[in-house]
Coordinates of C-alpha atoms and ligand atoms in Angstrom, one line a residue:
X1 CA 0.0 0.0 0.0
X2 CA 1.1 3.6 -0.9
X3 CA -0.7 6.9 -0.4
X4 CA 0.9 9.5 -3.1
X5 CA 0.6 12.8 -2.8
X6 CA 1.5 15.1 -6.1
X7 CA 1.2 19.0 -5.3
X8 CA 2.3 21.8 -7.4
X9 CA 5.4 23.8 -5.8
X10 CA 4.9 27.2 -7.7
X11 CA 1.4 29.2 -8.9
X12 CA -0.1 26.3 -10.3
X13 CA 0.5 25.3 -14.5
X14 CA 3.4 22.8 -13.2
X15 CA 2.0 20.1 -15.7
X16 CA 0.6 18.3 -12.9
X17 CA -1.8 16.5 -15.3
X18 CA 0.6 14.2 -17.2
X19 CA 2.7 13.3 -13.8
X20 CA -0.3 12.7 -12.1
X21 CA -0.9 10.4 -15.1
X22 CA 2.4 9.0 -14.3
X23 CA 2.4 8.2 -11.2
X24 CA -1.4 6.9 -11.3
X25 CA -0.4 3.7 -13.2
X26 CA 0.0 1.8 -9.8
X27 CA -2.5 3.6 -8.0
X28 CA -6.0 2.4 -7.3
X29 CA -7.6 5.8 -6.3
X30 CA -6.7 9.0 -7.5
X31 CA -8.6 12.1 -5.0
X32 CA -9.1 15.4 -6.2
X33 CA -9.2 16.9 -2.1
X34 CA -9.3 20.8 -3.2
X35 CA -9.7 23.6 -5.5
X36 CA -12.7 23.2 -8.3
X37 CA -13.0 24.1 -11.9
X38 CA -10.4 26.6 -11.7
X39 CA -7.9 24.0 -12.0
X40 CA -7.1 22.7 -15.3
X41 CA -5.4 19.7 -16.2
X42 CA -4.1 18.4 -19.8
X43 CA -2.9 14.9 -20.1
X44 CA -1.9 13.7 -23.7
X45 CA -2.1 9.7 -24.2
X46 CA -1.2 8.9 -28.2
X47 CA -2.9 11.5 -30.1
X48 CA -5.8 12.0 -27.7
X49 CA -5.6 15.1 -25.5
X50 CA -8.0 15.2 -22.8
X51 CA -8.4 18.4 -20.2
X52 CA -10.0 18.3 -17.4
X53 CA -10.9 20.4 -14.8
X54 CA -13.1 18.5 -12.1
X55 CA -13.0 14.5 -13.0
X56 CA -9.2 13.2 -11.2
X57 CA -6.9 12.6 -14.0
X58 CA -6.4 9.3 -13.1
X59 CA -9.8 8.7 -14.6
X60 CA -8.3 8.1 -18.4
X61 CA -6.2 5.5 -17.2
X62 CA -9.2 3.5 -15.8
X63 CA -8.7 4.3 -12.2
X64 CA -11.5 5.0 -9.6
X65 CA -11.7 8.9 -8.7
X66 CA -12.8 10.3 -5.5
X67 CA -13.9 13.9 -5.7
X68 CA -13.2 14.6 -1.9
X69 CA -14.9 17.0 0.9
X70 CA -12.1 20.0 0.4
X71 CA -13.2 20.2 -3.3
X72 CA -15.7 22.9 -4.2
X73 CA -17.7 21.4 -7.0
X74 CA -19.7 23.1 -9.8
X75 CA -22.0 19.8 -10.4
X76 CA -23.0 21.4 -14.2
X77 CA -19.5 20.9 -15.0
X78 CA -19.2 17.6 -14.0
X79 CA -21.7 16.6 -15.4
X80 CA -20.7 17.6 -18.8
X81 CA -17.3 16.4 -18.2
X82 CA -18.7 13.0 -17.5
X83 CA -20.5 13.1 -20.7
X84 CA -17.8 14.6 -22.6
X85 CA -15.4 11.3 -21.3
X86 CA -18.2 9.1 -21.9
X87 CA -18.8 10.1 -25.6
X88 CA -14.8 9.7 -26.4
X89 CA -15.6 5.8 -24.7
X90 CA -14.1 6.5 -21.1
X91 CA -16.6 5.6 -18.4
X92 CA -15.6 7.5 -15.7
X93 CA -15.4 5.0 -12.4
X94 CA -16.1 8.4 -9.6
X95 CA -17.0 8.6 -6.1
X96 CA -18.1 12.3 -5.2
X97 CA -18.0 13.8 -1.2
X98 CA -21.3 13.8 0.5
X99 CA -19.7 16.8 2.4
X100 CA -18.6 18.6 -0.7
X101 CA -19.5 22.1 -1.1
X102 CA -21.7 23.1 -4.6
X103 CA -20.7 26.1 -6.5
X104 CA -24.4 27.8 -6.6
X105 CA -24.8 30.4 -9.2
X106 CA -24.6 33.3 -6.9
X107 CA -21.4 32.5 -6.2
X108 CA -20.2 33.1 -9.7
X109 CA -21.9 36.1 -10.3
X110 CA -20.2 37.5 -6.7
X111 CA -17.1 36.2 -7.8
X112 CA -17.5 38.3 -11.0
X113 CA -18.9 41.0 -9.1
X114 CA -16.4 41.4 -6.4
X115 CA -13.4 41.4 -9.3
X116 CA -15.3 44.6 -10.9
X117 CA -15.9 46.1 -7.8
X118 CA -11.6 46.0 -7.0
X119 CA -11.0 47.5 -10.1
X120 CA -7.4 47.6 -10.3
X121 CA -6.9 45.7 -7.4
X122 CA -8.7 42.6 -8.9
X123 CA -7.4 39.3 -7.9
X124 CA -7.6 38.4 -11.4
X125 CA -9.7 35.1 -10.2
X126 CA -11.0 32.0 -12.7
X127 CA -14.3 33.8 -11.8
X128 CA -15.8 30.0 -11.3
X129 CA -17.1 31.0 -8.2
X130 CA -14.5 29.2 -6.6
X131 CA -13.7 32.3 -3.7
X132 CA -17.5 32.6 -2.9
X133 CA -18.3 29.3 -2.5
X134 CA -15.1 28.7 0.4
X135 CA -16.2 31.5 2.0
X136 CA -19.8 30.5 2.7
X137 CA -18.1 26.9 3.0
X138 CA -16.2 28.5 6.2
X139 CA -19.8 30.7 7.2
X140 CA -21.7 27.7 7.2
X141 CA -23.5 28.7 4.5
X142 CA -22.9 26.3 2.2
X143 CA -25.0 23.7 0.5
X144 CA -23.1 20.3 0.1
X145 CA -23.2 17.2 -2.3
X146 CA -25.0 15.5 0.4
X147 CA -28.1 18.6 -0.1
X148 CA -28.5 18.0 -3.8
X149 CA -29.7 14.5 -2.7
X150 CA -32.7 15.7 -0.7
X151 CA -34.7 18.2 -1.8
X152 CA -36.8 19.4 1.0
X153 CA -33.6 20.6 3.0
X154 CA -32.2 22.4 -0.4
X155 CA -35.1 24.2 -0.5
X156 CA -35.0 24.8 3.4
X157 CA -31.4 26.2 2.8
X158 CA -32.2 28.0 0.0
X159 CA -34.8 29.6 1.8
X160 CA -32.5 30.9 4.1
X161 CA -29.7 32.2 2.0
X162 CA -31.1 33.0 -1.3
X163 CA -32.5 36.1 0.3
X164 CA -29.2 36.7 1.4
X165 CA -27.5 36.3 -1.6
X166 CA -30.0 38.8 -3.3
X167 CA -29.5 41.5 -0.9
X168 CA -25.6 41.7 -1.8
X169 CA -26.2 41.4 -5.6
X170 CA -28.4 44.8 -4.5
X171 CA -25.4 46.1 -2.9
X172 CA -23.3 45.5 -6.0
X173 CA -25.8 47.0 -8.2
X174 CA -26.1 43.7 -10.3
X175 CA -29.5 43.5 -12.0
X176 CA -30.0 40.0 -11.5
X177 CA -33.2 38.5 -9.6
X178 CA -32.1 35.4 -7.9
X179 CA -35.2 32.5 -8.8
X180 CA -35.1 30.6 -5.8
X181 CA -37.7 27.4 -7.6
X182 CA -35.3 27.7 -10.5
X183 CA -32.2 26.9 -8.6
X184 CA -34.4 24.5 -6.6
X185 CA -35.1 22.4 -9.7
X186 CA -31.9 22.9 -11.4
X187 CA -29.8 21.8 -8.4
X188 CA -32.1 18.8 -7.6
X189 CA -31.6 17.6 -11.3
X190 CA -27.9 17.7 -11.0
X191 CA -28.3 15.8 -7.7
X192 CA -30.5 13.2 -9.4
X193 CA -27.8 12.8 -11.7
X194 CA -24.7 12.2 -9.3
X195 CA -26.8 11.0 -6.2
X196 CA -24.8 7.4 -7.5
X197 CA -21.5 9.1 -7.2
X198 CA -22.3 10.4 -3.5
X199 CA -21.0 8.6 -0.9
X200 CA -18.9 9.0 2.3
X201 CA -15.6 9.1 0.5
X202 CA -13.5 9.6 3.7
X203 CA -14.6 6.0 4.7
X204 CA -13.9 4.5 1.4
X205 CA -10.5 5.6 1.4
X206 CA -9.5 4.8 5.2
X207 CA -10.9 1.1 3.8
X208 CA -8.6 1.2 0.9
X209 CA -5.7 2.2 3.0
X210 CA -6.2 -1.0 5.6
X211 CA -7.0 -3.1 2.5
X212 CA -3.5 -2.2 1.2
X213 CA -4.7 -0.1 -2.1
X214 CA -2.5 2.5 -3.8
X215 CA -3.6 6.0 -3.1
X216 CA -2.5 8.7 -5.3
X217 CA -3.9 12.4 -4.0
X218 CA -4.0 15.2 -6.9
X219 CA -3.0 18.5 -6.3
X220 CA -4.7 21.8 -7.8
X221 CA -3.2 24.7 -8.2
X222 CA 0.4 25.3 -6.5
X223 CA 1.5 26.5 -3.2
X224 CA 2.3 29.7 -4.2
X225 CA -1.8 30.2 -4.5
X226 CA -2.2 28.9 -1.1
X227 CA -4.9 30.7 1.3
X228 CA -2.2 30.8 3.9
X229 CA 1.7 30.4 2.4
X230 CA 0.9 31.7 -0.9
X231 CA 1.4 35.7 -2.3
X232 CA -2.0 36.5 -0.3
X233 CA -4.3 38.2 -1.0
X234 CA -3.3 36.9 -4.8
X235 CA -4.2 33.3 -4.0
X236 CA -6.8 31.2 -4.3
X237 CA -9.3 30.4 -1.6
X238 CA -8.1 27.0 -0.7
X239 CA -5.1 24.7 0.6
X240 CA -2.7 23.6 -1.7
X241 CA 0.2 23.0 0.5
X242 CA 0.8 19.5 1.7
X243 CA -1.7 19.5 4.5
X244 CA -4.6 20.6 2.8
X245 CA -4.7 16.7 1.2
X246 CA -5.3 15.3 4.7
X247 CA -8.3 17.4 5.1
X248 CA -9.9 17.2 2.2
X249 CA -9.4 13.7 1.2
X250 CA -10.3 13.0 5.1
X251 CA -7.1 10.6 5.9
X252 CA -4.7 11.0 8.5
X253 CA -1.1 12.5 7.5
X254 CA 0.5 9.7 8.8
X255 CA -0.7 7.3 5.7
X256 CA 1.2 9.8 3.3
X257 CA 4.2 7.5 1.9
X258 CA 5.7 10.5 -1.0
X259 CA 5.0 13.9 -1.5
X260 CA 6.0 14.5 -4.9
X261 CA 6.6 18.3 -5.7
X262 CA 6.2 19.4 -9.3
X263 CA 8.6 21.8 -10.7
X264 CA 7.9 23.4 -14.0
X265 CA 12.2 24.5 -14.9
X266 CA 10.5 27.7 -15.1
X267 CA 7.7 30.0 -13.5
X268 CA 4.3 30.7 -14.5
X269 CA 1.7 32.7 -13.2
X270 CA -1.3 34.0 -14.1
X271 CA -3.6 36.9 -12.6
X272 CA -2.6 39.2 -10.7
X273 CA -0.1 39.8 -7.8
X274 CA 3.4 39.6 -7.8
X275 CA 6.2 37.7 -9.5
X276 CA 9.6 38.5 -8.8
X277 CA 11.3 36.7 -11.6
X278 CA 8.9 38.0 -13.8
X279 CA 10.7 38.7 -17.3
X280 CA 9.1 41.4 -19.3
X281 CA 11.6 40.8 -22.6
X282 CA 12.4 38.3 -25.6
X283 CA 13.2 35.5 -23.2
X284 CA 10.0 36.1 -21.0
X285 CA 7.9 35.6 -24.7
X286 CA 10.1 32.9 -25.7
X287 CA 8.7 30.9 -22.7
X288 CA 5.2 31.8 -23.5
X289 CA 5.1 30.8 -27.0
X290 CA 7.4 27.7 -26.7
X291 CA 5.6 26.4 -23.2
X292 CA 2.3 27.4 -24.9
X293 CA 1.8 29.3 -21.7
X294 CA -1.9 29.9 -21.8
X295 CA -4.5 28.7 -19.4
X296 CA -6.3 25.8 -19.8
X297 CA -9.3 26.9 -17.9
X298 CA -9.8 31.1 -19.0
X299 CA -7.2 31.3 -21.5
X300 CA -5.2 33.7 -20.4
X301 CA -1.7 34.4 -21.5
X302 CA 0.3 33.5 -18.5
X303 CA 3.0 35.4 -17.4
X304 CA 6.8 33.9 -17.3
X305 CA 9.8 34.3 -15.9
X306 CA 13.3 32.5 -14.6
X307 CA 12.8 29.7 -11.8
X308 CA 13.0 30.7 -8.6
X309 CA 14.8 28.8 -5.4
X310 CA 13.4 30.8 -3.0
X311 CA 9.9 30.0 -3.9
X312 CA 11.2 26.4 -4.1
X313 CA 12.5 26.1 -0.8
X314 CA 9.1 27.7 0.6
X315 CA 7.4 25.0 -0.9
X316 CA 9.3 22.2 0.0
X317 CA 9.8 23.5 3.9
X318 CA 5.8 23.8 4.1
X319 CA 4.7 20.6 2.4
X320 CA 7.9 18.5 3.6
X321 CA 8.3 17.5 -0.2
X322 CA 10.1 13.8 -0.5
X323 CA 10.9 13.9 -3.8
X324 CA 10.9 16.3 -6.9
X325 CA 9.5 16.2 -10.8
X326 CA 10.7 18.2 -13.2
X327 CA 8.5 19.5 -16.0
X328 CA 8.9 20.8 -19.2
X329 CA 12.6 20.9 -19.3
X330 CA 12.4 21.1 -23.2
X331 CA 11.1 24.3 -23.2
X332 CA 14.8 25.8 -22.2
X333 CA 16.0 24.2 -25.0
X334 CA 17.5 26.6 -28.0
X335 CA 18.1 29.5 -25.3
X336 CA 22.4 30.9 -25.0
X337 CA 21.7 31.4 -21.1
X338 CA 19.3 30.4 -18.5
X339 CA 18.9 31.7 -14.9
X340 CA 17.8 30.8 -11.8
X341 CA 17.2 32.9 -8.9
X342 CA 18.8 31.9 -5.8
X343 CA 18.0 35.1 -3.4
X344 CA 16.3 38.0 -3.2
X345 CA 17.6 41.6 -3.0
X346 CA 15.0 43.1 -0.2
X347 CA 16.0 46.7 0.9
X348 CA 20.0 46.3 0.6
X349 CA 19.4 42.4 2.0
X350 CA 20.2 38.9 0.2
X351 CA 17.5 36.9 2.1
X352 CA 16.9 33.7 1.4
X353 CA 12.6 33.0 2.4
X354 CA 9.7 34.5 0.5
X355 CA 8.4 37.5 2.8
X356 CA 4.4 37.3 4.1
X357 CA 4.2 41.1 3.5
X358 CA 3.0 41.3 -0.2
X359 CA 4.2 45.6 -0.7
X360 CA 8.0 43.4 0.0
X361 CA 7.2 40.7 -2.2
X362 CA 6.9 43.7 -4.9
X363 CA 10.0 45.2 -4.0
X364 CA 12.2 41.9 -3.8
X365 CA 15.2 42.1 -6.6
X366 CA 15.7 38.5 -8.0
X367 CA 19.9 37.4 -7.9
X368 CA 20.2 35.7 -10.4
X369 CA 23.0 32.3 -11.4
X370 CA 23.8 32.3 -14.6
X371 CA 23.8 28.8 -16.5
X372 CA 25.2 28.0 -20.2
X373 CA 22.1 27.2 -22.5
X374 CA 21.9 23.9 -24.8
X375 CA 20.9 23.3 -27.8
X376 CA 17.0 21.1 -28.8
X377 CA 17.7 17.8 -26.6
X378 CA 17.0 14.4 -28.4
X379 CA 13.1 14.1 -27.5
X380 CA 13.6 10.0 -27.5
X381 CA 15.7 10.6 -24.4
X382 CA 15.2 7.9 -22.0
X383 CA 17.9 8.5 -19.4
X384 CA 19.9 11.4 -16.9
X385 CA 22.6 10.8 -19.1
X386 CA 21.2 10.9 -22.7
X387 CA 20.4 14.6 -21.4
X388 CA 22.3 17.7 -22.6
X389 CA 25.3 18.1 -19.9
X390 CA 24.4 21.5 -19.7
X391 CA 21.0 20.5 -18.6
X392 CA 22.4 18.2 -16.5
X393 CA 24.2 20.6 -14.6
X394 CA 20.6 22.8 -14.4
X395 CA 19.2 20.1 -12.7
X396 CA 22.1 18.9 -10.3
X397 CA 22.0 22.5 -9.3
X398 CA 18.4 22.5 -8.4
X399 CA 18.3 19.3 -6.4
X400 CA 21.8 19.9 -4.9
X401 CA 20.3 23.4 -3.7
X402 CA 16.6 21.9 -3.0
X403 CA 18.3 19.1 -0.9
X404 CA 15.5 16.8 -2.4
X405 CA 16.0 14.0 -4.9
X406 CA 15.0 14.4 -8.3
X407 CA 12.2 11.7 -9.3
X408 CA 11.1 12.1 -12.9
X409 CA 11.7 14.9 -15.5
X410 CA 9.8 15.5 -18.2
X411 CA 10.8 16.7 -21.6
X412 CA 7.6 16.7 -23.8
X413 CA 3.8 16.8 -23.4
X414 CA 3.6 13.0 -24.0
X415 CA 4.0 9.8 -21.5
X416 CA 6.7 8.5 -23.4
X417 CA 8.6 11.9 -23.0
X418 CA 9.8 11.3 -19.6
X419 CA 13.1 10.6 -17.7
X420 CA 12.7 8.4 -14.5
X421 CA 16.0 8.8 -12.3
Ligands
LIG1 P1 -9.6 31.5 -8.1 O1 -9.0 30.2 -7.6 O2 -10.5 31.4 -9.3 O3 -10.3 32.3 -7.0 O4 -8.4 32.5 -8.5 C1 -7.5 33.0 -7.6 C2 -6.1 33.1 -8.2 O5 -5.6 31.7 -8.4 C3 -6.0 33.7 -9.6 O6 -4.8 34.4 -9.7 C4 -6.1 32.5 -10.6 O7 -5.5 32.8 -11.8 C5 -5.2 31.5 -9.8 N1 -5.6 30.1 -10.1 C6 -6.6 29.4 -9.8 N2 -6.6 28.2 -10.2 C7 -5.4 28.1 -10.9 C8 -4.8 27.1 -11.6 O8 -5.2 25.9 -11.7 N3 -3.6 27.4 -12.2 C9 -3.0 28.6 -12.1 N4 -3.6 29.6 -11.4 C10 -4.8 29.4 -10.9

């Protein structure tokens, strides 16, 4: 028996998708335990692409998925991403959270309205609702999987909060009349729908732990977005540090064998808030067009820049990370010098952790290594050694300085393009 647990180490975009897909060929389970529709993962088998952004990835490879309790789940989504795996011949084996909280409409239209209402200060969110529904998870507002199920309590709650609900959409001057029967019979019809999929997950998975089953736990996001650790108030509204999988999956953190941390060899971002090795020039588009750096749930043209150590050793402090993988190593390729940042420059001071107060986060000045570039790297690679030395040395320098063994690094969007170490 193993319990897995794969979490993205910057702000999300790692390429969680195809390790996840990796590491899922031994696993049993693989549990979505946070985040919702904002995440979005892509996982290539042959010529088949699939992206998801609820269903565990683990689903492709026939694996059971557990949609767990820390998950905030927009059932109209699933439901069409059911359908959508369905058509394409994959029958999607999924176990959904009775204690899972629903993304209501209201919450997408606050989440949309609150954004407008910061103006400038926007968090630059998925707008899925995602914020809204977490915070009336944490006001005990929320409606849960288990609601959808029976009708007369929905419409009990509903009763309650829709009125609510209508009074701040007043407040924000949106012209939008919340129809309470509407949402009734809307949200009753999804629960019709997935009332096979709701169960008590948590004691699923405590079984399949005793019964010796391999657990994988999927990450969202990266811990750069965390509520807590992350560049807050520019995070998302969940935990996607280490110890938010114990929670929302509902096992304890002493079945977690491996914490695998994903490292895309360079940083992402998108949204607002700050990046410090943001790069604004030829090699910051170079990224974006060779990583295809767009979002896979709005879109949006993320924003790239060097890697950065100090975000790196955040990450693998807070989540106690076991072992590393690297993503997307290829995308270096072609470039006469590569960086990575080792410090930061903060008021005449190299310091060497990621400050909590966001107006220093701004005014932290990246020091930079320098590293020789190499040229395109054989994509039938197979081995450490097969690799460009020059990328070798990149990725000695990384572990050497992470103190944490590199795993797996990938080197193309496809399952075959990867490097086990
Ligand atoms: P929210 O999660 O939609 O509330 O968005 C909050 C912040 O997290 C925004 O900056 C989003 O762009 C970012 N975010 C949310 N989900 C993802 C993801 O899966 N990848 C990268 N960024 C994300």
């Amino acid at each position: 028996m193993t319990v897995t647990l794969v979490i993205g180490t910057q702000w999300g975009d790692e390429g969680k998708g195809k390790v996840v897909d990796y590491f899922s060929k031994d696993a049993d389970y693989v549990v979505r335990y946070h985040g919702g529709n904002n995440a979005g993962h892509t996982i290539k088998v042959g010529d088949e692409v699939y992206k998801l952004h609820l269903i565990p990835s683990g689903v492709i490879q026939g694996k059971t998925g557990i949609i767990g309790s820390g998950v905030v789940l927009d059932p109209e989504i699933l439901i069409n991403e059911i359908n959508e795996l369905t058509k394409r011949g994959i029958k999607p084996k999924l176990l959904i959270s009775d204690r899972t909280n629903i993304i209501m409409p209201y919450h997408k239209i606050l989440d949309g309205a609150e954004e407008k209402y910061l103006g400038d200060k926007k968090i630059g969110t998925t707008k899925r609702g995602i914020g809204p529904c977490y915070s009336d998870k944490v006001a005990r507002k929320g409606i849960r999987a288990i609601d959808l199920t029976d009708k007369k309590t929905l419409n009990k709650k509903l009763d309650h909060i829709i009125p609510i609900k209508q009074k701040i959409l007043d407040v924000y001057k949106i012209d939008k009349k919340l129809d309470k029967k509407e949402i009734l019979d809307a949200y009753s019809k999804y629960g019709e729908k997935l009332k096979d999929f709701i169960i008590t997950t948590h004691v699923e998975l405590n079984k399949a732990i005793k019964n010796g089953k391999n657990i994988l736990l999927e990450g969202a996001q990266g811990t750069m977005l965390d509520v807590d650790y992350g560049t807050y108030p520019y995070t998302t509204s969940s935990h996607t540090i280490a110890g938010g999988s114990t929670i929302g999956a509902g096992i304890g953190p002493k079945y977690i064998d491996e914490i695998i941390g994903i490292v895309k060899a360079y940083t992402t971002r998108v949204g607002e808030g700050p990046l410090p090795t943001e790069l604004l020039d030829k090699d910051g588009e170079y990224l974006q067009q060779k990583g295809h750096e767009f979002g896979t749930t709005t879109s949006r043209p993320r924003r790239c820049g060097w890697l950065d150590l100090v975000v790196l050793r955040h990450a693998c402090m807070i989540s106690g990370i076991t072992k590393l993988a690297i993503t997307k190593l290829d995308v270096l390729d072609s470039l006469k010098q590569v960086k990575i940042c080792t410090h930061y420059q903060l008021n005449g001071k190299k310091i060497d952790y990621f400050p909590a107060n966001i107006e220093d986060v701004k005014q932290c000045k990246p020091i930079y290594k320098e590293f020789k570039g190499w040229d395109e790297m054989d994509k039938n690679s197979s081995k450490f050694s097969d690799l460009p030395k020059e990328a070798q040395e990149y990725l000695n320098f990384i572990e050497k300085e992470l103190q944490v063994p590199i795993a797996v690094v990938s080197i193309g969007p496809g399952r075959r393009e990867t490097i086990e170490i």
